[in-house]
Amino acid sequence: MIVAGKNFGCGSSREQAPEIIKALGVRCVIAKSFARIFFRNAINNGLLLIENPDLHDAVEEGQEVQVELGRCLRANGKEFPIASLPENLLEIIEAGGLVKAMRRRNGLE
């Protein structure tokens, strides 16, 4: 998991950036905000992104963060609310990416 500040992914308009993050074993990025193109490329590659304005300032490297998808983040005994992702984006993330989600949806897997 990566916990980051504002505008995470800024300057990376190609899908290789989130692809490499995912290949390194990162399953989730939590940031104050995301660059728009990075956000969509990450979702299309099956990388879970969560926006939260407060978590970054409340945790330090190595601390445990729990994610309850669509509900909250937990760290240091505190809960940080998060918005739920739309079903179509969750479908893509759960499938492991856009191509896999469309193959599954069309009965090709």
mmCIF file of N, CA and C in Angstrom:
data_model
loop_
_atom_site.group_PDB
_atom_site.id
_atom_site.type_symbol
_atom_site.label_atom_id
_atom_site.label_comp_id
_atom_site.label_asym_id
_atom_site.label_seq_id
_atom_site.Cartn_x
_atom_site.Cartn_y
_atom_site.Cartn_z
ATOM 1 N N MET A 1 0.843 -1.171 0.000
ATOM 2 C CA MET A 1 0.000 0.000 0.000
ATOM 3 C C MET A 1 0.890 1.236 0.000
ATOM 4 N N ILE A 2 0.445 2.227 -0.737
ATOM 5 C CA ILE A 2 1.116 3.529 -0.730
ATOM 6 C C ILE A 2 0.136 4.542 -0.165
ATOM 7 N N VAL A 3 0.604 5.383 0.737
ATOM 8 C CA VAL A 3 -0.179 6.515 1.240
ATOM 9 C C VAL A 3 0.554 7.762 0.784
ATOM 10 N N ALA A 4 -0.153 8.608 0.032
ATOM 11 C CA ALA A 4 0.503 9.748 -0.617
ATOM 12 C C ALA A 4 -0.259 11.050 -0.386
ATOM 13 N N GLY A 5 0.354 12.129 -0.848
ATOM 14 C CA GLY A 5 -0.224 13.463 -0.709
ATOM 15 C C GLY A 5 -1.109 13.833 -1.881
ATOM 16 N N LYS A 6 -1.061 15.104 -2.245
ATOM 17 C CA LYS A 6 -1.936 15.655 -3.292
ATOM 18 C C LYS A 6 -1.454 15.303 -4.695
ATOM 19 N N ASN A 7 -2.408 15.149 -5.591
ATOM 20 C CA ASN A 7 -2.172 15.014 -7.026
ATOM 21 C C ASN A 7 -1.231 13.860 -7.375
ATOM 22 N N PHE A 8 -1.384 12.737 -6.677
ATOM 23 C CA PHE A 8 -0.539 11.570 -6.921
ATOM 24 C C PHE A 8 -0.679 11.136 -8.378
ATOM 25 N N GLY A 9 0.425 10.871 -9.029
ATOM 26 C CA GLY A 9 0.429 10.435 -10.412
ATOM 27 C C GLY A 9 0.534 11.565 -11.415
ATOM 28 N N CYS A 10 0.677 12.784 -10.936
ATOM 29 C CA CYS A 10 0.785 13.936 -11.833
ATOM 30 C C CYS A 10 1.989 13.763 -12.762
ATOM 31 N N GLY A 11 1.769 13.990 -14.043
ATOM 32 C CA GLY A 11 2.852 13.884 -15.013
ATOM 33 C C GLY A 11 2.988 12.508 -15.636
ATOM 34 N N SER A 12 2.172 11.556 -15.186
ATOM 35 C CA SER A 12 2.268 10.206 -15.760
ATOM 36 C C SER A 12 0.999 9.928 -16.559
ATOM 37 N N SER A 13 1.001 10.339 -17.800
ATOM 38 C CA SER A 13 -0.196 10.187 -18.629
ATOM 39 C C SER A 13 -0.246 8.846 -19.353
ATOM 40 N N ARG A 14 0.731 8.010 -19.146
ATOM 41 C CA ARG A 14 0.743 6.693 -19.800
ATOM 42 C C ARG A 14 0.390 5.618 -18.787
ATOM 43 N N GLU A 15 -0.137 4.525 -19.282
ATOM 44 C CA GLU A 15 -0.604 3.484 -18.369
ATOM 45 C C GLU A 15 0.511 2.686 -17.716
ATOM 46 N N GLN A 16 1.750 2.885 -18.155
ATOM 47 C CA GLN A 16 2.858 2.131 -17.564
ATOM 48 C C GLN A 16 3.086 2.496 -16.094
ATOM 49 N N ALA A 17 2.814 3.730 -15.700
ATOM 50 C CA ALA A 17 3.056 4.133 -14.306
ATOM 51 C C ALA A 17 2.236 3.291 -13.329
ATOM 52 N N PRO A 18 0.910 3.238 -13.446
ATOM 53 C CA PRO A 18 0.168 2.378 -12.518
ATOM 54 C C PRO A 18 0.432 0.889 -12.751
ATOM 55 N N GLU A 19 0.748 0.525 -13.973
ATOM 56 C CA GLU A 19 1.066 -0.868 -14.292
ATOM 57 C C GLU A 19 2.297 -1.326 -13.506
ATOM 58 N N ILE A 20 3.310 -0.483 -13.438
ATOM 59 C CA ILE A 20 4.535 -0.826 -12.712
ATOM 60 C C ILE A 20 4.286 -0.846 -11.208
ATOM 61 N N ILE A 21 3.516 0.107 -10.713
ATOM 62 C CA ILE A 21 3.175 0.127 -9.279
ATOM 63 C C ILE A 21 2.496 -1.184 -8.907
ATOM 64 N N LYS A 22 1.558 -1.607 -9.719
ATOM 65 C CA LYS A 22 0.850 -2.871 -9.456
ATOM 66 C C LYS A 22 1.805 -4.062 -9.563
ATOM 67 N N ALA A 23 2.688 -4.048 -10.559
ATOM 68 C CA ALA A 23 3.644 -5.140 -10.742
ATOM 69 C C ALA A 23 4.596 -5.272 -9.557
ATOM 70 N N LEU A 24 4.834 -4.180 -8.853
ATOM 71 C CA LEU A 24 5.691 -4.203 -7.673
ATOM 72 C C LEU A 24 4.980 -4.762 -6.444
ATOM 73 N N GLY A 25 3.712 -5.123 -6.609
ATOM 74 C CA GLY A 25 2.970 -5.733 -5.505
ATOM 75 C C GLY A 25 2.092 -4.780 -4.729
ATOM 76 N N VAL A 26 2.024 -3.525 -5.139
ATOM 77 C CA VAL A 26 1.160 -2.558 -4.464
ATOM 78 C C VAL A 26 -0.270 -2.830 -4.905
ATOM 79 N N ARG A 27 -1.152 -3.041 -3.956
ATOM 80 C CA ARG A 27 -2.545 -3.350 -4.286
ATOM 81 C C ARG A 27 -3.476 -2.169 -4.113
ATOM 82 N N CYS A 28 -3.006 -1.131 -3.397
ATOM 83 C CA CYS A 28 -3.877 0.000 -3.102
ATOM 84 C C CYS A 28 -3.031 1.258 -2.920
ATOM 85 N N VAL A 29 -3.511 2.378 -3.461
ATOM 86 C CA VAL A 29 -2.877 3.675 -3.238
ATOM 87 C C VAL A 29 -3.936 4.578 -2.617
ATOM 88 N N ILE A 30 -3.596 5.155 -1.483
ATOM 89 C CA ILE A 30 -4.483 6.100 -0.798
ATOM 90 C C ILE A 30 -3.791 7.446 -0.858
ATOM 91 N N ALA A 31 -4.473 8.453 -1.386
ATOM 92 C CA ALA A 31 -3.860 9.777 -1.521
ATOM 93 C C ALA A 31 -4.886 10.865 -1.259
ATOM 94 N N LYS A 32 -4.362 12.064 -1.000
ATOM 95 C CA LYS A 32 -5.243 13.222 -0.820
ATOM 96 C C LYS A 32 -6.022 13.495 -2.101
ATOM 97 N N SER A 33 -5.354 13.331 -3.237
ATOM 98 C CA SER A 33 -6.004 13.466 -4.545
ATOM 99 C C SER A 33 -5.135 12.794 -5.598
ATOM 100 N N PHE A 34 -5.728 12.546 -6.773
ATOM 101 C CA PHE A 34 -5.025 11.880 -7.863
ATOM 102 C C PHE A 34 -5.104 12.728 -9.123
ATOM 103 N N ALA A 35 -4.059 12.642 -9.917
ATOM 104 C CA ALA A 35 -4.112 13.240 -11.247
ATOM 105 C C ALA A 35 -5.165 12.469 -12.047
ATOM 106 N N ARG A 36 -5.968 13.180 -12.818
ATOM 107 C CA ARG A 36 -7.116 12.587 -13.506
ATOM 108 C C ARG A 36 -6.738 11.438 -14.428
ATOM 109 N N ILE A 37 -5.754 11.618 -15.279
ATOM 110 C CA ILE A 37 -5.383 10.560 -16.230
ATOM 111 C C ILE A 37 -4.786 9.368 -15.486
ATOM 112 N N PHE A 38 -3.957 9.624 -14.475
ATOM 113 C CA PHE A 38 -3.392 8.532 -13.682
ATOM 114 C C PHE A 38 -4.512 7.728 -13.034
ATOM 115 N N PHE A 39 -5.531 8.416 -12.501
ATOM 116 C CA PHE A 39 -6.633 7.728 -11.833
ATOM 117 C C PHE A 39 -7.287 6.718 -12.776
ATOM 118 N N ARG A 40 -7.622 7.157 -13.973
ATOM 119 C CA ARG A 40 -8.302 6.256 -14.900
ATOM 120 C C ARG A 40 -7.380 5.143 -15.378
ATOM 121 N N ASN A 41 -6.121 5.452 -15.633
ATOM 122 C CA ASN A 41 -5.177 4.411 -16.046
ATOM 123 C C ASN A 41 -4.992 3.371 -14.946
ATOM 124 N N ALA A 42 -4.966 3.820 -13.697
ATOM 125 C CA ALA A 42 -4.805 2.893 -12.578
ATOM 126 C C ALA A 42 -6.011 1.958 -12.475
ATOM 127 N N ILE A 43 -7.196 2.522 -12.550
ATOM 128 C CA ILE A 43 -8.407 1.699 -12.495
ATOM 129 C C ILE A 43 -8.396 0.700 -13.647
ATOM 130 N N ASN A 44 -8.060 1.162 -14.849
ATOM 131 C CA ASN A 44 -8.036 0.272 -16.018
ATOM 132 C C ASN A 44 -7.025 -0.859 -15.861
ATOM 133 N N ASN A 45 -6.023 -0.662 -15.016
ATOM 134 C CA ASN A 45 -5.031 -1.705 -14.757
ATOM 135 C C ASN A 45 -5.354 -2.506 -13.491
ATOM 136 N N GLY A 46 -6.499 -2.233 -12.878
ATOM 137 C CA GLY A 46 -6.924 -3.002 -11.708
ATOM 138 C C GLY A 46 -6.279 -2.581 -10.406
ATOM 139 N N LEU A 47 -5.752 -1.359 -10.345
ATOM 140 C CA LEU A 47 -5.122 -0.849 -9.120
ATOM 141 C C LEU A 47 -6.152 -0.030 -8.343
ATOM 142 N N LEU A 48 -6.416 -0.418 -7.108
ATOM 143 C CA LEU A 48 -7.382 0.277 -6.262
ATOM 144 C C LEU A 48 -6.819 1.614 -5.808
ATOM 145 N N LEU A 49 -7.578 2.688 -6.039
ATOM 146 C CA LEU A 49 -7.212 4.026 -5.588
ATOM 147 C C LEU A 49 -8.302 4.539 -4.654
ATOM 148 N N ILE A 50 -7.881 5.141 -3.543
ATOM 149 C CA ILE A 50 -8.820 5.693 -2.575
ATOM 150 C C ILE A 50 -8.379 7.105 -2.241
ATOM 151 N N GLU A 51 -9.302 8.065 -2.362
ATOM 152 C CA GLU A 51 -9.002 9.436 -1.977
ATOM 153 C C GLU A 51 -9.424 9.667 -0.542
ATOM 154 N N ASN A 52 -8.514 10.239 0.236
ATOM 155 C CA ASN A 52 -8.811 10.650 1.598
ATOM 156 C C ASN A 52 -7.891 11.802 1.948
ATOM 157 N N PRO A 53 -8.439 12.942 2.348
ATOM 158 C CA PRO A 53 -7.619 14.118 2.594
ATOM 159 C C PRO A 53 -6.827 14.093 3.903
ATOM 160 N N ASP A 54 -7.148 13.180 4.825
ATOM 161 C CA ASP A 54 -6.575 13.237 6.169
ATOM 162 C C ASP A 54 -5.572 12.149 6.521
ATOM 163 N N LEU A 55 -5.684 10.979 5.897
ATOM 164 C CA LEU A 55 -4.854 9.839 6.315
ATOM 165 C C LEU A 55 -3.361 10.116 6.186
ATOM 166 N N HIS A 56 -2.954 10.746 5.109
ATOM 167 C CA HIS A 56 -1.530 11.005 4.850
ATOM 168 C C HIS A 56 -0.854 11.699 6.030
ATOM 169 N N ASP A 57 -1.540 12.633 6.649
ATOM 170 C CA ASP A 57 -0.961 13.392 7.759
ATOM 171 C C ASP A 57 -1.087 12.678 9.102
ATOM 172 N N ALA A 58 -1.812 11.556 9.133
ATOM 173 C CA ALA A 58 -2.058 10.851 10.388
ATOM 174 C C ALA A 58 -1.238 9.578 10.559
ATOM 175 N N VAL A 59 -0.517 9.159 9.518
ATOM 176 C CA VAL A 59 0.263 7.921 9.608
ATOM 177 C C VAL A 59 1.717 8.161 9.213
ATOM 178 N N GLU A 60 2.551 7.228 9.630
ATOM 179 C CA GLU A 60 3.969 7.244 9.264
ATOM 180 C C GLU A 60 4.308 5.934 8.579
ATOM 181 N N GLU A 61 5.403 5.933 7.868
ATOM 182 C CA GLU A 61 5.832 4.734 7.149
ATOM 183 C C GLU A 61 5.898 3.545 8.097
ATOM 184 N N GLY A 62 5.365 2.429 7.638
ATOM 185 C CA GLY A 62 5.402 1.189 8.405
ATOM 186 C C GLY A 62 4.189 0.960 9.291
ATOM 187 N N GLN A 63 3.362 1.975 9.485
ATOM 188 C CA GLN A 63 2.174 1.792 10.310
ATOM 189 C C GLN A 63 1.098 1.043 9.534
ATOM 190 N N GLU A 64 0.294 0.292 10.261
ATOM 191 C CA GLU A 64 -0.759 -0.504 9.637
ATOM 192 C C GLU A 64 -1.970 0.363 9.312
ATOM 193 N N VAL A 65 -2.497 0.162 8.115
ATOM 194 C CA VAL A 65 -3.726 0.818 7.678
ATOM 195 C C VAL A 65 -4.663 -0.271 7.177
ATOM 196 N N GLN A 66 -5.883 -0.269 7.664
ATOM 197 C CA GLN A 66 -6.887 -1.230 7.220
ATOM 198 C C GLN A 66 -7.875 -0.518 6.306
ATOM 199 N N VAL A 67 -8.290 -1.208 5.262
ATOM 200 C CA VAL A 67 -9.244 -0.662 4.304
ATOM 201 C C VAL A 67 -10.531 -1.469 4.379
ATOM 202 N N GLU A 68 -11.628 -0.791 4.651
ATOM 203 C CA GLU A 68 -12.942 -1.417 4.542
ATOM 204 C C GLU A 68 -13.601 -0.716 3.356
ATOM 205 N N LEU A 69 -13.520 -1.363 2.221
ATOM 206 C CA LEU A 69 -13.929 -0.783 0.942
ATOM 207 C C LEU A 69 -15.339 -0.205 1.007
ATOM 208 N N GLY A 70 -15.477 1.021 0.566
ATOM 209 C CA GLY A 70 -16.768 1.691 0.539
ATOM 210 C C GLY A 70 -17.226 2.231 1.872
ATOM 211 N N ARG A 71 -16.407 2.067 2.913
ATOM 212 C CA ARG A 71 -16.827 2.522 4.236
ATOM 213 C C ARG A 71 -15.790 3.418 4.893
ATOM 214 N N CYS A 72 -14.594 2.853 5.211
ATOM 215 C CA CYS A 72 -13.621 3.656 5.947
ATOM 216 C C CYS A 72 -12.221 3.049 5.867
ATOM 217 N N LEU A 73 -11.274 3.853 6.316
ATOM 218 C CA LEU A 73 -9.895 3.424 6.541
ATOM 219 C C LEU A 73 -9.694 3.461 8.049
ATOM 220 N N ARG A 74 -8.863 2.565 8.571
ATOM 221 C CA ARG A 74 -8.560 2.569 10.005
ATOM 222 C C ARG A 74 -7.051 2.612 10.192
ATOM 223 N N ALA A 75 -6.623 3.530 11.050
ATOM 224 C CA ALA A 75 -5.199 3.647 11.376
ATOM 225 C C ALA A 75 -5.071 4.347 12.712
ATOM 226 N N ASN A 76 -4.147 3.875 13.515
ATOM 227 C CA ASN A 76 -3.873 4.487 14.817
ATOM 228 C C ASN A 76 -5.127 4.632 15.680
ATOM 229 N N GLY A 77 -6.023 3.658 15.600
ATOM 230 C CA GLY A 77 -7.234 3.693 16.414
ATOM 231 C C GLY A 77 -8.293 4.671 15.926
ATOM 232 N N LYS A 78 -8.095 5.262 14.771
ATOM 233 C CA LYS A 78 -9.062 6.224 14.225
ATOM 234 C C LYS A 78 -9.661 5.673 12.936
ATOM 235 N N GLU A 79 -10.862 6.143 12.634
ATOM 236 C CA GLU A 79 -11.509 5.809 11.369
ATOM 237 C C GLU A 79 -11.531 7.041 10.483
ATOM 238 N N PHE A 80 -11.257 6.826 9.218
ATOM 239 C CA PHE A 80 -11.266 7.885 8.213
ATOM 240 C C PHE A 80 -12.296 7.490 7.156
ATOM 241 N N PRO A 81 -13.395 8.235 7.036
ATOM 242 C CA PRO A 81 -14.425 7.851 6.066
ATOM 243 C C PRO A 81 -13.933 7.975 4.634
ATOM 244 N N ILE A 82 -14.445 7.094 3.790
ATOM 245 C CA ILE A 82 -14.136 7.152 2.356
ATOM 246 C C ILE A 82 -15.429 6.962 1.571
ATOM 247 N N ALA A 83 -15.436 7.494 0.370
ATOM 248 C CA ALA A 83 -16.586 7.313 -0.514
ATOM 249 C C ALA A 83 -16.485 5.947 -1.177
ATOM 250 N N SER A 84 -17.634 5.410 -1.524
ATOM 251 C CA SER A 84 -17.604 4.138 -2.241
ATOM 252 C C SER A 84 -17.399 4.403 -3.723
ATOM 253 N N LEU A 85 -16.719 3.475 -4.377
ATOM 254 C CA LEU A 85 -16.506 3.576 -5.814
ATOM 255 C C LEU A 85 -17.742 3.067 -6.539
ATOM 256 N N PRO A 86 -18.025 3.619 -7.719
ATOM 257 C CA PRO A 86 -19.151 3.109 -8.505
ATOM 258 C C PRO A 86 -18.944 1.629 -8.856
ATOM 259 N N GLU A 87 -20.045 0.925 -9.010
ATOM 260 C CA GLU A 87 -19.998 -0.516 -9.290
ATOM 261 C C GLU A 87 -19.162 -0.849 -10.521
ATOM 262 N N ASN A 88 -19.246 -0.034 -11.582
ATOM 263 C CA ASN A 88 -18.486 -0.354 -12.795
ATOM 264 C C ASN A 88 -16.979 -0.285 -12.543
ATOM 265 N N LEU A 89 -16.528 0.620 -11.685
ATOM 266 C CA LEU A 89 -15.097 0.690 -11.374
ATOM 267 C C LEU A 89 -14.685 -0.467 -10.463
ATOM 268 N N LEU A 90 -15.543 -0.826 -9.517
ATOM 269 C CA LEU A 90 -15.246 -1.974 -8.656
ATOM 270 C C LEU A 90 -15.145 -3.262 -9.475
ATOM 271 N N GLU A 91 -16.006 -3.388 -10.467
ATOM 272 C CA GLU A 91 -15.964 -4.563 -11.347
ATOM 273 C C GLU A 91 -14.605 -4.666 -12.046
ATOM 274 N N ILE A 92 -14.092 -3.546 -12.511
ATOM 275 C CA ILE A 92 -12.797 -3.523 -13.197
ATOM 276 C C ILE A 92 -11.679 -3.892 -12.232
ATOM 277 N N ILE A 93 -11.693 -3.313 -11.046
ATOM 278 C CA ILE A 93 -10.652 -3.585 -10.047
ATOM 279 C C ILE A 93 -10.690 -5.056 -9.626
ATOM 280 N N GLU A 94 -11.876 -5.564 -9.338
ATOM 281 C CA GLU A 94 -12.013 -6.957 -8.896
ATOM 282 C C GLU A 94 -11.573 -7.948 -9.967
ATOM 283 N N ALA A 95 -11.761 -7.585 -11.228
ATOM 284 C CA ALA A 95 -11.358 -8.475 -12.327
ATOM 285 C C ALA A 95 -9.857 -8.414 -12.582
ATOM 286 N N GLY A 96 -9.201 -7.375 -12.090
ATOM 287 C CA GLY A 96 -7.764 -7.231 -12.325
ATOM 288 C C GLY A 96 -7.425 -6.307 -13.479
ATOM 289 N N GLY A 97 -8.428 -5.572 -13.966
ATOM 290 C CA GLY A 97 -8.190 -4.613 -15.039
ATOM 291 C C GLY A 97 -9.347 -4.577 -16.019
ATOM 292 N N LEU A 98 -9.346 -3.559 -16.875
ATOM 293 C CA LEU A 98 -10.440 -3.348 -17.817
ATOM 294 C C LEU A 98 -10.571 -4.486 -18.829
ATOM 295 N N VAL A 99 -9.477 -4.920 -19.406
ATOM 296 C CA VAL A 99 -9.549 -5.989 -20.416
ATOM 297 C C VAL A 99 -10.115 -7.257 -19.793
ATOM 298 N N LYS A 100 -9.632 -7.615 -18.605
ATOM 299 C CA LYS A 100 -10.133 -8.820 -17.940
ATOM 300 C C LYS A 100 -11.608 -8.679 -17.578
ATOM 301 N N ALA A 101 -12.017 -7.478 -17.149
ATOM 302 C CA ALA A 101 -13.424 -7.253 -16.796
ATOM 303 C C ALA A 101 -14.321 -7.401 -18.025
ATOM 304 N N MET A 102 -13.892 -6.878 -19.156
ATOM 305 C CA MET A 102 -14.701 -6.976 -20.366
ATOM 306 C C MET A 102 -14.737 -8.413 -20.900
ATOM 307 N N ARG A 103 -13.630 -9.126 -20.758
ATOM 308 C CA ARG A 103 -13.611 -10.541 -21.174
ATOM 309 C C ARG A 103 -14.589 -11.344 -20.293
ATOM 310 N N ARG A 104 -14.546 -11.055 -18.994
ATOM 311 C CA ARG A 104 -15.446 -11.751 -18.060
ATOM 312 C C ARG A 104 -16.898 -11.398 -18.364
ATOM 313 N N ARG A 105 -17.167 -10.119 -18.590
ATOM 314 C CA ARG A 105 -18.536 -9.659 -18.855
ATOM 315 C C ARG A 105 -19.087 -10.278 -20.141
ATOM 316 N N ASN A 106 -18.231 -10.512 -21.114
ATOM 317 C CA ASN A 106 -18.654 -11.042 -22.395
ATOM 318 C C ASN A 106 -18.502 -12.571 -22.506
ATOM 319 N N GLY A 107 -18.260 -13.211 -21.357
ATOM 320 C CA GLY A 107 -18.186 -14.664 -21.324
ATOM 321 C C GLY A 107 -16.979 -15.258 -22.005
ATOM 322 N N LEU A 108 -15.904 -14.519 -22.080
ATOM 323 C CA LEU A 108 -14.693 -14.998 -22.750
ATOM 324 C C LEU A 108 -13.665 -15.558 -21.777
ATOM 325 N N GLU A 109 -13.975 -15.557 -20.504
ATOM 326 C CA GLU A 109 -13.075 -16.145 -19.493
ATOM 327 C C GLU A 109 -13.794 -17.167 -18.687
#
